[in-house]
Tab-separated table of C-alpha atoms in Angstrom:
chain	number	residue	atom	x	y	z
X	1	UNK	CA	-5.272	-7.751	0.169
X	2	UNK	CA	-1.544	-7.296	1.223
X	3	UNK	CA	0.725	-6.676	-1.754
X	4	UNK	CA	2.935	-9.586	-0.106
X	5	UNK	CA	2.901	-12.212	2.875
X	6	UNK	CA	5.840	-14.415	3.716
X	7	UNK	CA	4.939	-17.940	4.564
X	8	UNK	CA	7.269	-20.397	6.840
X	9	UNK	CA	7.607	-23.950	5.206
X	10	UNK	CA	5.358	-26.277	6.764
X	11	UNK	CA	3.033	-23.994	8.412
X	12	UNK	CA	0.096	-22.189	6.678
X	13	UNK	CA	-0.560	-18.427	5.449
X	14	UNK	CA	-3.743	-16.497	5.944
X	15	UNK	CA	-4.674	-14.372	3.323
X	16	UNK	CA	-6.919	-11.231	4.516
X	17	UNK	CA	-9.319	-10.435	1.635
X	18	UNK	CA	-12.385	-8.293	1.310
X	19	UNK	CA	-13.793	-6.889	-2.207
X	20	UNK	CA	-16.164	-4.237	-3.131
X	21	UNK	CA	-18.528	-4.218	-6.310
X	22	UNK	CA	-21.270	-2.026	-7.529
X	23	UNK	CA	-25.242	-2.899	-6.471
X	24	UNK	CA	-23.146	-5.923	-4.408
X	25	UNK	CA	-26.613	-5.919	-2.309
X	26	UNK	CA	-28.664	-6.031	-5.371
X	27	UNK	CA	-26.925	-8.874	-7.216
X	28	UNK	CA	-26.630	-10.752	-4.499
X	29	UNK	CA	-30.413	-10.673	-3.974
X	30	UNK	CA	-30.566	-12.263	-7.457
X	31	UNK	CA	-27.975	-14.614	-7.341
X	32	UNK	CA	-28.701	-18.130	-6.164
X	33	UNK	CA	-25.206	-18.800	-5.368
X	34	UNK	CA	-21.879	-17.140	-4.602
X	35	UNK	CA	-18.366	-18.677	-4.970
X	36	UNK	CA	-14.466	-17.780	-5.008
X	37	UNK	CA	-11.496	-18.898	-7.016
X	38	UNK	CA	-8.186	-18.626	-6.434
X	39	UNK	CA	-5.489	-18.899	-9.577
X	40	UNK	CA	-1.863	-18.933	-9.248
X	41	UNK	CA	0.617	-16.908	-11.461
X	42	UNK	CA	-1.760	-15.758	-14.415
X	43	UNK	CA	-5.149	-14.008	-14.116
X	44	UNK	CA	-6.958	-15.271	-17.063
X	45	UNK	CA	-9.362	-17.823	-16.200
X	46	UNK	CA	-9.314	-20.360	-18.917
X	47	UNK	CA	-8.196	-24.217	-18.321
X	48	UNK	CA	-4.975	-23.478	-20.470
X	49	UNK	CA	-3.593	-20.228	-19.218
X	50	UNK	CA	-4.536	-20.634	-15.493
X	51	UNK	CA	-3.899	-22.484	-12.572
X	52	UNK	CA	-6.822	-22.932	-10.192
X	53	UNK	CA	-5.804	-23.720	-6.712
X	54	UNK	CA	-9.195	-23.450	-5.595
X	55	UNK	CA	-12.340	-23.486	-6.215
X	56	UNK	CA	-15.242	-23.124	-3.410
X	57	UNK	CA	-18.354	-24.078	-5.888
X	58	UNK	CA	-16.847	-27.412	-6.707
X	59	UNK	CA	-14.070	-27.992	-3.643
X	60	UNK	CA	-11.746	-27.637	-5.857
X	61	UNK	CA	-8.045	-27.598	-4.576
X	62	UNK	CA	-5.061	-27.961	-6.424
X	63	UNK	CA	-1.538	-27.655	-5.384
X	64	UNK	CA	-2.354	-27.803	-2.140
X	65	UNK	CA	-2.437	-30.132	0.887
X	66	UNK	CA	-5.909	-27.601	2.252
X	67	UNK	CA	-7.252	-24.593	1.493
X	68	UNK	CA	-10.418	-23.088	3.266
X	69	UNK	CA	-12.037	-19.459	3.232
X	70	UNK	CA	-12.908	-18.289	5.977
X	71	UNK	CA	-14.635	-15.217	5.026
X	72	UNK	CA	-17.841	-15.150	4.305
X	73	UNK	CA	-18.474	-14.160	0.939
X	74	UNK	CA	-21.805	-12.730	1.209
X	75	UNK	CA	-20.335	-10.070	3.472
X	76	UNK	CA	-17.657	-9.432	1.139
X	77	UNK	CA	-15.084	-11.035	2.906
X	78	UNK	CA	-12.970	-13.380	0.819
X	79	UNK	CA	-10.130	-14.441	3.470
X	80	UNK	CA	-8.249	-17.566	3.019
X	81	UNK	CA	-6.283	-19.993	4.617
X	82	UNK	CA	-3.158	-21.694	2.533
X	83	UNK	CA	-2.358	-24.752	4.970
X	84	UNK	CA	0.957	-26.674	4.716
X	85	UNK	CA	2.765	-24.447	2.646
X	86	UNK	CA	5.735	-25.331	0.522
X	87	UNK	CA	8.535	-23.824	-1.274
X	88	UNK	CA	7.007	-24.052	-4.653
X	89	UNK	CA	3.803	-22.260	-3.788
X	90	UNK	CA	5.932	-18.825	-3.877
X	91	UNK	CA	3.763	-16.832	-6.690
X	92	UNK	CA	1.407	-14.531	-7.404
X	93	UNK	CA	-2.250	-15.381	-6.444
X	94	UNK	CA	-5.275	-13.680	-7.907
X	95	UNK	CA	-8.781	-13.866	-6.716
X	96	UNK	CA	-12.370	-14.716	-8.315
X	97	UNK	CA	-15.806	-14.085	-7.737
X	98	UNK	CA	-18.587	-15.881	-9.638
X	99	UNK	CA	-22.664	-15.239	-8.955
X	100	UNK	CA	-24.616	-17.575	-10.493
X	101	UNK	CA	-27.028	-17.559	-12.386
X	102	UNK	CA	-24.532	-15.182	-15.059
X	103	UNK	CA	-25.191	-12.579	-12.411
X	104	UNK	CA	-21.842	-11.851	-11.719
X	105	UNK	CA	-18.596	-13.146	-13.090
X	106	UNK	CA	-14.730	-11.227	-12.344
X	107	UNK	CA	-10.909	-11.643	-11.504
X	108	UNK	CA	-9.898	-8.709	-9.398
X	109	UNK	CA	-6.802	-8.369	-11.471
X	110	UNK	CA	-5.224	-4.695	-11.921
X	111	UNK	CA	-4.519	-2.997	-14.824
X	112	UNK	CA	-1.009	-2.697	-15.728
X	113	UNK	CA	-1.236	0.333	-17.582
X	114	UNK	CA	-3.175	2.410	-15.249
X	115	UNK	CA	-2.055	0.877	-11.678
X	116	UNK	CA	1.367	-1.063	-11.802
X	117	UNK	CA	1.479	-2.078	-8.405
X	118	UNK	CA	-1.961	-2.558	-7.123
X	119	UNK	CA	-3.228	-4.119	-3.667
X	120	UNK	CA	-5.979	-6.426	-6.004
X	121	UNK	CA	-3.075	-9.633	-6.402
X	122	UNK	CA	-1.219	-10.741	-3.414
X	123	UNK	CA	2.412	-12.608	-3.766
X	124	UNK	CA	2.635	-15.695	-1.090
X	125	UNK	CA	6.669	-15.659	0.004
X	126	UNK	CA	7.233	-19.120	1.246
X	127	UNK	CA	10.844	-19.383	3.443
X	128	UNK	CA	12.534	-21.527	5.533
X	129	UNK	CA	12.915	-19.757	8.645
X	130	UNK	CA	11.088	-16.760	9.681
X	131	UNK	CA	12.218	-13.419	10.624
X	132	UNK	CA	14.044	-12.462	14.395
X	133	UNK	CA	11.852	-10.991	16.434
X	134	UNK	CA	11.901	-6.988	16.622
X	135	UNK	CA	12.394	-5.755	20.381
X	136	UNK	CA	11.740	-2.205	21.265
X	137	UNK	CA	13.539	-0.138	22.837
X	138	UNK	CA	16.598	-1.406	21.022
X	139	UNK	CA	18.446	1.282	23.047
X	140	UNK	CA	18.075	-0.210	26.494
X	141	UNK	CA	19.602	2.447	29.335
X	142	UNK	CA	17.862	2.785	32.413
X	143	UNK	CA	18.655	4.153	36.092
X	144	UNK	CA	18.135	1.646	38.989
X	145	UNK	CA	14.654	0.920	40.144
X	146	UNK	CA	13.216	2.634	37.049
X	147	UNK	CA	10.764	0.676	35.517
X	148	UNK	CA	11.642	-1.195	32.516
X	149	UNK	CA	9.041	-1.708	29.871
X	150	UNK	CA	10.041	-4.201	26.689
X	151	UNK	CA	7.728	-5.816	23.515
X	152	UNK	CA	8.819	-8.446	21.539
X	153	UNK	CA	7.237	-8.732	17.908
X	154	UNK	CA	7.117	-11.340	15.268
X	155	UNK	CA	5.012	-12.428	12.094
X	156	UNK	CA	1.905	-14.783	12.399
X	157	UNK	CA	1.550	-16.039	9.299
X	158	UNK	CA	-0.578	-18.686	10.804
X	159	UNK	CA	-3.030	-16.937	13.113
X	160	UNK	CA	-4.287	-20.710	13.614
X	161	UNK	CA	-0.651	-21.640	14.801
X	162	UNK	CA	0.941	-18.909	15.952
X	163	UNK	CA	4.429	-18.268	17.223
X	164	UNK	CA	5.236	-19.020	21.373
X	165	UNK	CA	7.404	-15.802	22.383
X	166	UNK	CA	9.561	-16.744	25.484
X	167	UNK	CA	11.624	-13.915	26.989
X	168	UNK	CA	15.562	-15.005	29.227
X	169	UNK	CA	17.543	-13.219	31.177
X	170	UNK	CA	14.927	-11.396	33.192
X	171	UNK	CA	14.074	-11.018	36.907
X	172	UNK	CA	11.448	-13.815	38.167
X	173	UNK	CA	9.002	-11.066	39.173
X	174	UNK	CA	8.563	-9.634	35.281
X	175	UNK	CA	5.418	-9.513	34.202
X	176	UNK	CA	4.753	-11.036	31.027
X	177	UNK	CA	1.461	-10.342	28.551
X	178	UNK	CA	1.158	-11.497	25.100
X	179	UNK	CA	-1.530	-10.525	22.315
X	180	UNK	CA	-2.252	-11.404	18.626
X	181	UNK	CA	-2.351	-8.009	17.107
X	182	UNK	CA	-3.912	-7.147	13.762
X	183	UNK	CA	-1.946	-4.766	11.413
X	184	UNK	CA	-3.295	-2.271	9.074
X	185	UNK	CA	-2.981	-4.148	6.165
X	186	UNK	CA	-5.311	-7.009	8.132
X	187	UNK	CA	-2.179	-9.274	8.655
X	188	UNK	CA	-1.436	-10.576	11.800
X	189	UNK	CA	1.479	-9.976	14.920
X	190	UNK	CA	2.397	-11.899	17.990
X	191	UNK	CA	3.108	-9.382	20.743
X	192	UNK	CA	4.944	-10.098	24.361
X	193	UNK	CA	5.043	-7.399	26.857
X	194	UNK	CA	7.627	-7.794	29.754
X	195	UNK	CA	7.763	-5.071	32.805
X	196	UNK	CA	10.117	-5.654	35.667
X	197	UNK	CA	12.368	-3.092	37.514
X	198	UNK	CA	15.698	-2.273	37.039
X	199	UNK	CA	18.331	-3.937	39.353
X	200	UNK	CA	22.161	-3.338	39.632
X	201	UNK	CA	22.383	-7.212	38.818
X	202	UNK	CA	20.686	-6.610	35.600
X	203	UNK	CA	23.740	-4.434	34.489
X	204	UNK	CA	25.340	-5.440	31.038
X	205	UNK	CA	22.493	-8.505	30.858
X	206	UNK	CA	21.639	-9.628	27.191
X	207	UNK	CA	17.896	-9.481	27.457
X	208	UNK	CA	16.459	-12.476	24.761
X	209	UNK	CA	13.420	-12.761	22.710
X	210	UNK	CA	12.762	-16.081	21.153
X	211	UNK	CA	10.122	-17.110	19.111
X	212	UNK	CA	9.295	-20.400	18.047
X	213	UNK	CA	6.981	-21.318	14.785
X	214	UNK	CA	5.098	-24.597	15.130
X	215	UNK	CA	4.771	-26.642	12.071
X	216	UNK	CA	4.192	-29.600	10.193
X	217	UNK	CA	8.052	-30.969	9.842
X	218	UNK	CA	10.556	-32.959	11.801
X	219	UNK	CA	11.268	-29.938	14.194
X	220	UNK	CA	10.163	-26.273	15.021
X	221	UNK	CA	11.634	-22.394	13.910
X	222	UNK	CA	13.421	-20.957	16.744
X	223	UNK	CA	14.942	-17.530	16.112
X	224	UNK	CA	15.898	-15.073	18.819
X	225	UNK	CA	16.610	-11.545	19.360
X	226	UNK	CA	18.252	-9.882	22.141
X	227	UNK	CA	19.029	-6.655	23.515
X	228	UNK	CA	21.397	-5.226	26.366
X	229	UNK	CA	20.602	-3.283	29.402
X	230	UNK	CA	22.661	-0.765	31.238
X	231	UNK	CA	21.787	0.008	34.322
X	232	UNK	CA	22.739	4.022	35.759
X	233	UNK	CA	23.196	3.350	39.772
X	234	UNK	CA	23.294	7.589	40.509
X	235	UNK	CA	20.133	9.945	40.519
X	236	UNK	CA	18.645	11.987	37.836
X	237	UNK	CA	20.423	15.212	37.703
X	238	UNK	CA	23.358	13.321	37.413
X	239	UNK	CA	22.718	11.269	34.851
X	240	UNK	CA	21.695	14.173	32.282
X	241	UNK	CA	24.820	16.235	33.465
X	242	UNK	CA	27.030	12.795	32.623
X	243	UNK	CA	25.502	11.274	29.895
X	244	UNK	CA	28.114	8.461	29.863
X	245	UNK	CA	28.235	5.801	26.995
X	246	UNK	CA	29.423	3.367	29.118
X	247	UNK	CA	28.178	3.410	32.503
X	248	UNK	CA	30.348	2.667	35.887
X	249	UNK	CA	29.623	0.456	38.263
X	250	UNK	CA	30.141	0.718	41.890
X	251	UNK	CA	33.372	-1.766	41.583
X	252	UNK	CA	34.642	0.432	39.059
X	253	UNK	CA	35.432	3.615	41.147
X	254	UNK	CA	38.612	5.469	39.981
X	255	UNK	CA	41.308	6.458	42.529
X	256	UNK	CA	43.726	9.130	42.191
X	257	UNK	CA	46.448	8.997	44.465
X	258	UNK	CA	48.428	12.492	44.913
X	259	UNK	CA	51.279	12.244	45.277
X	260	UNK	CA	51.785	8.724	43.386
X	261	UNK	CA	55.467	8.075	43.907
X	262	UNK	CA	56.915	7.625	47.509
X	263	UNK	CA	56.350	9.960	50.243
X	264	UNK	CA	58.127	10.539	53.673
X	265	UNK	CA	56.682	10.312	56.994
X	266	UNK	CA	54.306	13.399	57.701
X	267	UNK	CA	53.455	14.284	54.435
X	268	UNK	CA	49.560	14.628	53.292
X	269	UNK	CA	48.933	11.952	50.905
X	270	UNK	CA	45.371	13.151	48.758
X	271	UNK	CA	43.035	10.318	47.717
X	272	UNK	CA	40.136	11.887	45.259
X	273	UNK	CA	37.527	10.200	43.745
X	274	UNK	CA	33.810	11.746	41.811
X	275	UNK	CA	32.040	8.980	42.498
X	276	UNK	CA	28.355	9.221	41.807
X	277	UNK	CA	27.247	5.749	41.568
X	278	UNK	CA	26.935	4.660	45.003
X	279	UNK	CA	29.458	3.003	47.852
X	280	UNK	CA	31.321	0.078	47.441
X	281	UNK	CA	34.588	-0.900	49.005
X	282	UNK	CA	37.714	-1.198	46.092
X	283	UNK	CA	40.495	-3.038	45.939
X	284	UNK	CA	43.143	-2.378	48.800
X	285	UNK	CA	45.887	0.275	48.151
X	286	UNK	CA	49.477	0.331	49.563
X	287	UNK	CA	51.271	3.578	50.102
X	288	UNK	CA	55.130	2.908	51.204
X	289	UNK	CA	56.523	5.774	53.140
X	290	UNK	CA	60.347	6.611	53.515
X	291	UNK	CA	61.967	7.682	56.482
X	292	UNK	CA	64.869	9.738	56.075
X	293	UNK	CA	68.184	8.606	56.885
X	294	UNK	CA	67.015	4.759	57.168
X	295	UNK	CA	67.139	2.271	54.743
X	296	UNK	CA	65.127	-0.620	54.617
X	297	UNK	CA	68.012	-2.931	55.125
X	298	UNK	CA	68.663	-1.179	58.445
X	299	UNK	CA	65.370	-3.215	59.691
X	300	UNK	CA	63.785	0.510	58.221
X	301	UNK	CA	60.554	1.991	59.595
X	302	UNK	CA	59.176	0.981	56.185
X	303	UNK	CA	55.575	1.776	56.148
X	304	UNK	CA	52.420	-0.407	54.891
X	305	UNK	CA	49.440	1.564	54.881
X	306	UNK	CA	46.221	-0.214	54.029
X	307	UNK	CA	43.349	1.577	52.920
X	308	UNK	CA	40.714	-0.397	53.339
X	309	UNK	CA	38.832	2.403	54.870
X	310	UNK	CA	38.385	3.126	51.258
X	311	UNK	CA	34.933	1.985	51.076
X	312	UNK	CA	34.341	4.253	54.186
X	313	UNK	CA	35.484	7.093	52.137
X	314	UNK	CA	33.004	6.180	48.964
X	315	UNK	CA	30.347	5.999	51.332
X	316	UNK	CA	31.041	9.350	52.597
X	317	UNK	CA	31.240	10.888	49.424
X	318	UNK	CA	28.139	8.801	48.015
X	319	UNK	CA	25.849	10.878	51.091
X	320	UNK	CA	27.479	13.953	50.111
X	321	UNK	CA	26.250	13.448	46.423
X	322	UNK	CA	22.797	12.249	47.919
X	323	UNK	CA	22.211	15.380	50.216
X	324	UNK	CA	23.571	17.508	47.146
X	325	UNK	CA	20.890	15.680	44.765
X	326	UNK	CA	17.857	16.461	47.825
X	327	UNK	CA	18.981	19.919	48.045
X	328	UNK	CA	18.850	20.187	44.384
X	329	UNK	CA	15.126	19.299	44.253
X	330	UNK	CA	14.438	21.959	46.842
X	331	UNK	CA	15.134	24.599	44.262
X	332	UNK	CA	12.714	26.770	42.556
X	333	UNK	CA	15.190	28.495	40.251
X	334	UNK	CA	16.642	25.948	38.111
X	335	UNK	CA	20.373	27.605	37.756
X	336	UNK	CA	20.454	28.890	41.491
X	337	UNK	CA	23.849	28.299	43.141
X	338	UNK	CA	24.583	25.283	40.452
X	339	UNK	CA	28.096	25.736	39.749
X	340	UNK	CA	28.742	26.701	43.275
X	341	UNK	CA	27.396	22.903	44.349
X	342	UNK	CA	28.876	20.987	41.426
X	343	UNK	CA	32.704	22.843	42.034
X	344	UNK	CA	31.833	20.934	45.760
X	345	UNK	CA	31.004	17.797	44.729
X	346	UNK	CA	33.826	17.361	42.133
X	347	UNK	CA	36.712	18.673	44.545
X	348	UNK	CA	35.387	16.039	47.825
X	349	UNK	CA	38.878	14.927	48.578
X	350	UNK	CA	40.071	12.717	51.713
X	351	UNK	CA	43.706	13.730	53.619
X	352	UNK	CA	45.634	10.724	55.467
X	353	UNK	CA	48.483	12.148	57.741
X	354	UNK	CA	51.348	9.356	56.553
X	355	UNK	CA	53.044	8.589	60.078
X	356	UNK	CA	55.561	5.989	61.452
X	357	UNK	CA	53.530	3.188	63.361
């Protein structure tokens, strides 16, 4: 058995149990019937020192709204479902097999002083509200149209009433698959599986989880999970050269003006950008030119110059960066030429002749 289960109020708690015991084939042959007990908190099994929550032979159950095994004991499997499970059935449980006619008669019940902690007793947890689901990968970075793949995992308790998983937040054409997994230790998991690929518009999303616990009360469990994506809009190479913690998006392209301050009529004004994440117009810059000898109040040749060819000027740069990426794959050598490229990429600048108009 599991050393430990945690039950949700309300709902019920399977018990996986199997047992082992010498010439098992042999007594059984002799026996005429075979029964199990569970007792709560002690191991002896006397009417004074022990609880018995159930008893199979007799249909026995104490404590308890329902309690049914539904292993079948003549193949050594002594599994058991606790239904409607309250707070006060938190213990330790102990279970007992009886052969009759005197053929067989035994709590599984360690020995302290040889095994302290021993998987023969199992303790039944009984809580409120269950656990938040466990999503994996926590760590959710991704390049655009990558494909994503997510699991959400909870605790089923209750095999017979297990948790719904529901997923928010994701693109209409995920695809969703969800399983009731077995553990090692023969308890039971509700796994969803979501796949979709990566958009742009998925950038910064809190991906949810939510699982919710049917059971026999005024409402149902919800608890939820979630999880956020970032979404890399540049290729490959990039993206291990620029490991970035927090990605940029296309409408967060930096500009760098040179000069910054005020410039005269026929002077080169510089604007530079590295942009690897694609083209996107910015927001509109103004560059105010001087013209020597003139003041504005004069009625001034004052000069307004609009970039909104800026987006023309990503989009430039963005191809450059594509064909550099292409060339890239081309290579055999992987260091061939590298720094020669990158120095290109990084000094792409655009001139704009600042003139009188």
């Amino acid at each position: 058995m599991p050393q430990t289960v945690t039950a949700l109020t309300g709902s019920c708690v399977q018990i996986p149990c199997t047992f082992n015991i010498s010439n098992f084939e042999d007594k059984h042959k002799r026996a005429k019937s075979i029964h199990g007990i569970w007792l709560k908190n002690k191991s002896q099994f006397a009417e004074t020192d022990s609880f018995i929550a159930f008893n199979s032979s007799k249909n026995i159950i104490r404590g308890f709204s329902d309690i049914q095994m539904t292993g079948n004991l003549s193949e050594r499997n002594c599994t058991t479902v606790f239904y409607n499970i309250m707070k006060n059935h938190s213990d330790r449980y102990y279970f007992r097999l009886e052969m009759e006619p005197d053929v067989f008669k035994a709590t599984f019940n360690p020995n302290p002083a040889v095994s302290p902690v021993s998987f023969k007793t199992v303790r039944i947890n009984v809580s409120d509200s269950p656990q938040p689901p466990e999503i994996k990968p926590n760590d959710l970075t991704v390049m655009e149209e990558t494909t994503v793949n997510l699991n959400c995992s909870v605790e089923a308790p209750c095999p017979q009433q297990p948790p719904k998983i529901s997923w928010s937040n994701i693109p209409e054409s995920a695809n969703i698959t969800t399983q009731l997994q077995e553990k090692p230790d023969k308890t039971q998991l509700v796994i969803s599986y979501v796949t979709f690929k990566a958009s742009y518009n998925d950038h910064r999303k809190n991906i949810s989880c939510t699982a919710t616990y049917p059971r026999n009360t005024s409402d149902d469990s919800t608890v939820e999970s979630s999880v956020m994506i970032h979404v890399y809009k540049l290729c490959k190479m990039f993206y291990h050269l620029f490991p970035l913690t927090e990605p940029l998006s296309p409408t967060e392209i930096p500009i760098t003006i040179n000069p910054s301050t005020s410039v005269s009529v026929g002077t080169n004004v510089t604007l530079t950008t590295q942009n690897l994440f694609g083209s996107q117009s910015t927001e509109e810059i103004q560059l105010t030119t001087e013209v020597t000898g003139i003041s504005h109040e004069q009625g001034g040749h004052s000069v307004l110059l609009i970039a909104g060819c800026v987006g023309a000027i990503v989009a430039v740069l963005t191809l450059s960066a594509i064909g550099y990426c292409t060339r890239t794959r081309t290579k055999t050598h992987k260091g061939d030429n590298f720094g020669e490229h990158l120095n290109q990429v990084s000094a792409l600048s655009v001139d704009l002749l600042v003139s009188v108009g």
